[in-house]
């Protein structure tokens, strides 16, 4: 059963306020990923837990604010809330076990970098941001 929209609203806004497009349905994901065939696309599978609040969302924010290169598109789905959209997004990296929160970086439509939950939890936001900035620098134009 999905979480209450009122509960997740502030967590969603942490990303949408910095430019992420929220994908709410499988059709939204399909359209967004069709447009993601050129350049870099960052996808955050958002979640309600403390790992997301303490490391994932702040780490993404820091990486986007401080990096020399930045993804062309910022997309997000919310696990345990937007179930259809999350399942469809996960189909774009089906060989990777479901993980929430998690962060995927696509270059020209191909998955090039993935940060699962176990590489987020137990770290601080700045460490995660540094890893993301390195990936942006490696795969950016």
JSON list of C-alpha atoms in Angstrom, two decimals:
[
{"chain": "A", "resi": 1, "resn": "UNK", "atom": "CA", "xyz": [0.00, 0.00, 0.00]},
{"chain": "A", "resi": 2, "resn": "UNK", "atom": "CA", "xyz": [1.43, 3.41, -0.94]},
{"chain": "A", "resi": 3, "resn": "UNK", "atom": "CA", "xyz": [2.34, 5.99, 1.64]},
{"chain": "A", "resi": 4, "resn": "UNK", "atom": "CA", "xyz": [0.03, 8.92, 2.21]},
{"chain": "A", "resi": 5, "resn": "UNK", "atom": "CA", "xyz": [0.61, 11.72, -0.33]},
{"chain": "A", "resi": 6, "resn": "UNK", "atom": "CA", "xyz": [0.70, 14.18, 2.59]},
{"chain": "A", "resi": 7, "resn": "UNK", "atom": "CA", "xyz": [3.56, 12.26, 4.20]},
{"chain": "A", "resi": 8, "resn": "UNK", "atom": "CA", "xyz": [5.74, 12.15, 1.10]},
{"chain": "A", "resi": 9, "resn": "UNK", "atom": "CA", "xyz": [4.98, 15.63, -0.26]},
{"chain": "A", "resi": 10, "resn": "UNK", "atom": "CA", "xyz": [7.88, 17.41, 1.53]},
{"chain": "A", "resi": 11, "resn": "UNK", "atom": "CA", "xyz": [10.28, 14.62, 0.54]},
{"chain": "A", "resi": 12, "resn": "UNK", "atom": "CA", "xyz": [9.25, 14.89, -3.09]},
{"chain": "A", "resi": 13, "resn": "UNK", "atom": "CA", "xyz": [9.60, 18.67, -2.94]},
{"chain": "A", "resi": 14, "resn": "UNK", "atom": "CA", "xyz": [13.22, 18.39, -1.77]},
{"chain": "A", "resi": 15, "resn": "UNK", "atom": "CA", "xyz": [13.98, 17.22, -5.30]},
{"chain": "A", "resi": 16, "resn": "UNK", "atom": "CA", "xyz": [11.35, 19.00, -7.40]},
{"chain": "A", "resi": 17, "resn": "UNK", "atom": "CA", "xyz": [12.36, 22.35, -5.89]},
{"chain": "A", "resi": 18, "resn": "UNK", "atom": "CA", "xyz": [15.87, 21.91, -7.32]},
{"chain": "A", "resi": 19, "resn": "UNK", "atom": "CA", "xyz": [14.67, 21.03, -10.81]},
{"chain": "A", "resi": 20, "resn": "UNK", "atom": "CA", "xyz": [13.77, 17.34, -10.77]},
{"chain": "A", "resi": 21, "resn": "UNK", "atom": "CA", "xyz": [10.81, 16.23, -12.85]},
{"chain": "A", "resi": 22, "resn": "UNK", "atom": "CA", "xyz": [8.53, 13.98, -10.85]},
{"chain": "A", "resi": 23, "resn": "UNK", "atom": "CA", "xyz": [7.35, 10.95, -12.80]},
{"chain": "A", "resi": 24, "resn": "UNK", "atom": "CA", "xyz": [4.03, 9.64, -11.51]},
{"chain": "A", "resi": 25, "resn": "UNK", "atom": "CA", "xyz": [3.09, 6.96, -14.05]},
{"chain": "A", "resi": 26, "resn": "UNK", "atom": "CA", "xyz": [4.62, 4.41, -16.38]},
{"chain": "A", "resi": 27, "resn": "UNK", "atom": "CA", "xyz": [3.70, 6.67, -19.30]},
{"chain": "A", "resi": 28, "resn": "UNK", "atom": "CA", "xyz": [5.59, 9.56, -17.66]},
{"chain": "A", "resi": 29, "resn": "UNK", "atom": "CA", "xyz": [8.66, 7.33, -17.34]},
{"chain": "A", "resi": 30, "resn": "UNK", "atom": "CA", "xyz": [8.38, 6.16, -20.95]},
{"chain": "A", "resi": 31, "resn": "UNK", "atom": "CA", "xyz": [8.18, 9.73, -22.26]},
{"chain": "A", "resi": 32, "resn": "UNK", "atom": "CA", "xyz": [11.03, 10.94, -20.07]},
{"chain": "A", "resi": 33, "resn": "UNK", "atom": "CA", "xyz": [13.32, 8.07, -20.99]},
{"chain": "A", "resi": 34, "resn": "UNK", "atom": "CA", "xyz": [12.57, 8.51, -24.70]},
{"chain": "A", "resi": 35, "resn": "UNK", "atom": "CA", "xyz": [13.92, 12.04, -24.31]},
{"chain": "A", "resi": 36, "resn": "UNK", "atom": "CA", "xyz": [16.95, 10.75, -22.41]},
{"chain": "A", "resi": 37, "resn": "UNK", "atom": "CA", "xyz": [18.69, 9.27, -25.45]},
{"chain": "A", "resi": 38, "resn": "UNK", "atom": "CA", "xyz": [21.21, 12.12, -25.61]},
{"chain": "A", "resi": 39, "resn": "UNK", "atom": "CA", "xyz": [23.25, 13.69, -22.85]},
{"chain": "A", "resi": 40, "resn": "UNK", "atom": "CA", "xyz": [23.22, 12.81, -19.15]},
{"chain": "A", "resi": 41, "resn": "UNK", "atom": "CA", "xyz": [20.11, 11.95, -17.17]},
{"chain": "A", "resi": 42, "resn": "UNK", "atom": "CA", "xyz": [20.12, 11.60, -13.39]},
{"chain": "A", "resi": 43, "resn": "UNK", "atom": "CA", "xyz": [17.36, 9.49, -11.84]},
{"chain": "A", "resi": 44, "resn": "UNK", "atom": "CA", "xyz": [16.69, 9.38, -8.11]},
{"chain": "A", "resi": 45, "resn": "UNK", "atom": "CA", "xyz": [14.49, 6.67, -6.68]},
{"chain": "A", "resi": 46, "resn": "UNK", "atom": "CA", "xyz": [13.31, 8.63, -3.69]},
{"chain": "A", "resi": 47, "resn": "UNK", "atom": "CA", "xyz": [12.15, 7.03, -0.46]},
{"chain": "A", "resi": 48, "resn": "UNK", "atom": "CA", "xyz": [10.72, 7.92, 2.92]},
{"chain": "A", "resi": 49, "resn": "UNK", "atom": "CA", "xyz": [13.47, 6.62, 5.22]},
{"chain": "A", "resi": 50, "resn": "UNK", "atom": "CA", "xyz": [16.25, 8.39, 7.10]},
{"chain": "A", "resi": 51, "resn": "UNK", "atom": "CA", "xyz": [18.87, 7.23, 4.60]},
{"chain": "A", "resi": 52, "resn": "UNK", "atom": "CA", "xyz": [17.11, 9.28, 1.95]},
{"chain": "A", "resi": 53, "resn": "UNK", "atom": "CA", "xyz": [16.72, 12.30, 4.19]},
{"chain": "A", "resi": 54, "resn": "UNK", "atom": "CA", "xyz": [20.18, 12.22, 5.70]},
{"chain": "A", "resi": 55, "resn": "UNK", "atom": "CA", "xyz": [22.34, 11.26, 2.74]},
{"chain": "A", "resi": 56, "resn": "UNK", "atom": "CA", "xyz": [20.62, 10.71, -0.61]},
{"chain": "A", "resi": 57, "resn": "UNK", "atom": "CA", "xyz": [18.57, 13.86, -1.18]},
{"chain": "A", "resi": 58, "resn": "UNK", "atom": "CA", "xyz": [21.12, 16.20, 0.46]},
{"chain": "A", "resi": 59, "resn": "UNK", "atom": "CA", "xyz": [23.99, 14.48, -1.37]},
{"chain": "A", "resi": 60, "resn": "UNK", "atom": "CA", "xyz": [22.27, 14.93, -4.72]},
{"chain": "A", "resi": 61, "resn": "UNK", "atom": "CA", "xyz": [21.61, 18.59, -3.94]},
{"chain": "A", "resi": 62, "resn": "UNK", "atom": "CA", "xyz": [25.26, 19.21, -3.02]},
{"chain": "A", "resi": 63, "resn": "UNK", "atom": "CA", "xyz": [26.50, 17.40, -6.14]},
{"chain": "A", "resi": 64, "resn": "UNK", "atom": "CA", "xyz": [24.28, 19.49, -8.40]},
{"chain": "A", "resi": 65, "resn": "UNK", "atom": "CA", "xyz": [25.21, 22.75, -6.66]},
{"chain": "A", "resi": 66, "resn": "UNK", "atom": "CA", "xyz": [28.97, 22.21, -6.62]},
{"chain": "A", "resi": 67, "resn": "UNK", "atom": "CA", "xyz": [29.86, 20.15, -9.66]},
{"chain": "A", "resi": 68, "resn": "UNK", "atom": "CA", "xyz": [31.55, 21.52, -12.75]},
{"chain": "A", "resi": 69, "resn": "UNK", "atom": "CA", "xyz": [29.35, 19.31, -14.95]},
{"chain": "A", "resi": 70, "resn": "UNK", "atom": "CA", "xyz": [25.67, 18.72, -14.45]},
{"chain": "A", "resi": 71, "resn": "UNK", "atom": "CA", "xyz": [23.18, 16.23, -15.93]},
{"chain": "A", "resi": 72, "resn": "UNK", "atom": "CA", "xyz": [20.94, 17.52, -18.71]},
{"chain": "A", "resi": 73, "resn": "UNK", "atom": "CA", "xyz": [17.82, 15.98, -17.15]},
{"chain": "A", "resi": 74, "resn": "UNK", "atom": "CA", "xyz": [16.82, 15.34, -13.55]},
{"chain": "A", "resi": 75, "resn": "UNK", "atom": "CA", "xyz": [14.11, 12.73, -12.98]},
{"chain": "A", "resi": 76, "resn": "UNK", "atom": "CA", "xyz": [12.61, 11.17, -9.88]},
{"chain": "A", "resi": 77, "resn": "UNK", "atom": "CA", "xyz": [10.15, 8.49, -8.88]},
{"chain": "A", "resi": 78, "resn": "UNK", "atom": "CA", "xyz": [9.04, 7.79, -5.33]},
{"chain": "A", "resi": 79, "resn": "UNK", "atom": "CA", "xyz": [9.26, 4.16, -4.22]},
{"chain": "A", "resi": 80, "resn": "UNK", "atom": "CA", "xyz": [6.30, 2.90, -2.18]},
{"chain": "A", "resi": 81, "resn": "UNK", "atom": "CA", "xyz": [4.23, 5.85, -3.46]},
{"chain": "A", "resi": 82, "resn": "UNK", "atom": "CA", "xyz": [4.28, 6.00, -7.25]},
{"chain": "A", "resi": 83, "resn": "UNK", "atom": "CA", "xyz": [4.35, 2.23, -7.69]},
{"chain": "A", "resi": 84, "resn": "UNK", "atom": "CA", "xyz": [3.75, 2.02, -11.44]},
{"chain": "A", "resi": 85, "resn": "UNK", "atom": "CA", "xyz": [6.32, 4.70, -12.24]},
{"chain": "A", "resi": 86, "resn": "UNK", "atom": "CA", "xyz": [8.92, 3.13, -9.95]},
{"chain": "A", "resi": 87, "resn": "UNK", "atom": "CA", "xyz": [8.46, -0.31, -11.49]},
{"chain": "A", "resi": 88, "resn": "UNK", "atom": "CA", "xyz": [8.77, 1.11, -15.00]},
{"chain": "A", "resi": 89, "resn": "UNK", "atom": "CA", "xyz": [11.89, 3.09, -14.11]},
{"chain": "A", "resi": 90, "resn": "UNK", "atom": "CA", "xyz": [13.45, 0.00, -12.56]},
{"chain": "A", "resi": 91, "resn": "UNK", "atom": "CA", "xyz": [12.86, -1.83, -15.85]},
{"chain": "A", "resi": 92, "resn": "UNK", "atom": "CA", "xyz": [15.56, 0.44, -17.31]},
{"chain": "A", "resi": 93, "resn": "UNK", "atom": "CA", "xyz": [18.09, -1.26, -15.01]},
{"chain": "A", "resi": 94, "resn": "UNK", "atom": "CA", "xyz": [16.36, -4.61, -14.55]},
{"chain": "A", "resi": 95, "resn": "UNK", "atom": "CA", "xyz": [19.58, -6.53, -13.87]},
{"chain": "A", "resi": 96, "resn": "UNK", "atom": "CA", "xyz": [20.12, -4.52, -10.66]},
{"chain": "A", "resi": 97, "resn": "UNK", "atom": "CA", "xyz": [18.11, -5.61, -7.61]},
{"chain": "A", "resi": 98, "resn": "UNK", "atom": "CA", "xyz": [15.55, -3.07, -6.37]},
{"chain": "A", "resi": 99, "resn": "UNK", "atom": "CA", "xyz": [17.09, -0.62, -3.95]},
{"chain": "A", "resi": 100, "resn": "UNK", "atom": "CA", "xyz": [15.62, 2.43, -2.31]},
{"chain": "A", "resi": 101, "resn": "UNK", "atom": "CA", "xyz": [16.83, 5.02, -2.21]},
{"chain": "A", "resi": 102, "resn": "UNK", "atom": "CA", "xyz": [19.06, 4.69, -5.22]},
{"chain": "A", "resi": 103, "resn": "UNK", "atom": "CA", "xyz": [20.54, 6.90, -7.89]},
{"chain": "A", "resi": 104, "resn": "UNK", "atom": "CA", "xyz": [21.06, 6.08, -11.57]},
{"chain": "A", "resi": 105, "resn": "UNK", "atom": "CA", "xyz": [23.03, 8.04, -14.14]},
{"chain": "A", "resi": 106, "resn": "UNK", "atom": "CA", "xyz": [22.33, 7.50, -17.83]},
{"chain": "A", "resi": 107, "resn": "UNK", "atom": "CA", "xyz": [24.52, 8.71, -20.69]},
{"chain": "A", "resi": 108, "resn": "UNK", "atom": "CA", "xyz": [22.87, 8.77, -24.11]},
{"chain": "A", "resi": 109, "resn": "UNK", "atom": "CA", "xyz": [20.17, 6.43, -22.83]},
{"chain": "A", "resi": 110, "resn": "UNK", "atom": "CA", "xyz": [22.56, 3.85, -21.35]},
{"chain": "A", "resi": 111, "resn": "UNK", "atom": "CA", "xyz": [23.01, 3.23, -17.64]},
{"chain": "A", "resi": 112, "resn": "UNK", "atom": "CA", "xyz": [26.60, 4.20, -16.79]},
{"chain": "A", "resi": 113, "resn": "UNK", "atom": "CA", "xyz": [26.58, 4.63, -13.00]},
{"chain": "A", "resi": 114, "resn": "UNK", "atom": "CA", "xyz": [24.36, 3.29, -10.24]},
{"chain": "A", "resi": 115, "resn": "UNK", "atom": "CA", "xyz": [24.39, 4.00, -6.51]},
{"chain": "A", "resi": 116, "resn": "UNK", "atom": "CA", "xyz": [22.36, 1.45, -4.52]},
{"chain": "A", "resi": 117, "resn": "UNK", "atom": "CA", "xyz": [21.19, 1.89, -0.95]},
{"chain": "A", "resi": 118, "resn": "UNK", "atom": "CA", "xyz": [24.17, 0.06, 0.52]},
{"chain": "A", "resi": 119, "resn": "UNK", "atom": "CA", "xyz": [26.49, 2.68, -1.03]},
{"chain": "A", "resi": 120, "resn": "UNK", "atom": "CA", "xyz": [24.39, 5.50, 0.44]},
{"chain": "A", "resi": 121, "resn": "UNK", "atom": "CA", "xyz": [23.66, 4.43, 4.01]},
{"chain": "A", "resi": 122, "resn": "UNK", "atom": "CA", "xyz": [26.29, 5.01, 6.64]},
{"chain": "A", "resi": 123, "resn": "UNK", "atom": "CA", "xyz": [27.95, 7.82, 4.67]},
{"chain": "A", "resi": 124, "resn": "UNK", "atom": "CA", "xyz": [27.57, 11.54, 4.87]},
{"chain": "A", "resi": 125, "resn": "UNK", "atom": "CA", "xyz": [25.95, 13.66, 2.17]},
{"chain": "A", "resi": 126, "resn": "UNK", "atom": "CA", "xyz": [29.26, 15.26, 1.13]},
{"chain": "A", "resi": 127, "resn": "UNK", "atom": "CA", "xyz": [30.85, 11.85, 0.44]},
{"chain": "A", "resi": 128, "resn": "UNK", "atom": "CA", "xyz": [27.92, 10.85, -1.74]},
{"chain": "A", "resi": 129, "resn": "UNK", "atom": "CA", "xyz": [28.05, 14.22, -3.50]},
{"chain": "A", "resi": 130, "resn": "UNK", "atom": "CA", "xyz": [31.76, 13.74, -4.26]},
{"chain": "A", "resi": 131, "resn": "UNK", "atom": "CA", "xyz": [31.04, 10.35, -5.84]},
{"chain": "A", "resi": 132, "resn": "UNK", "atom": "CA", "xyz": [28.24, 11.81, -7.93]},
{"chain": "A", "resi": 133, "resn": "UNK", "atom": "CA", "xyz": [30.36, 14.76, -9.03]},
{"chain": "A", "resi": 134, "resn": "UNK", "atom": "CA", "xyz": [33.08, 12.32, -10.15]},
{"chain": "A", "resi": 135, "resn": "UNK", "atom": "CA", "xyz": [30.50, 10.44, -12.22]},
{"chain": "A", "resi": 136, "resn": "UNK", "atom": "CA", "xyz": [29.18, 13.70, -13.72]},
{"chain": "A", "resi": 137, "resn": "UNK", "atom": "CA", "xyz": [32.73, 14.68, -14.64]},
{"chain": "A", "resi": 138, "resn": "UNK", "atom": "CA", "xyz": [33.48, 11.27, -16.15]},
{"chain": "A", "resi": 139, "resn": "UNK", "atom": "CA", "xyz": [30.34, 11.00, -18.27]},
{"chain": "A", "resi": 140, "resn": "UNK", "atom": "CA", "xyz": [29.49, 14.67, -18.90]},
{"chain": "A", "resi": 141, "resn": "UNK", "atom": "CA", "xyz": [30.04, 16.53, -22.16]}
]
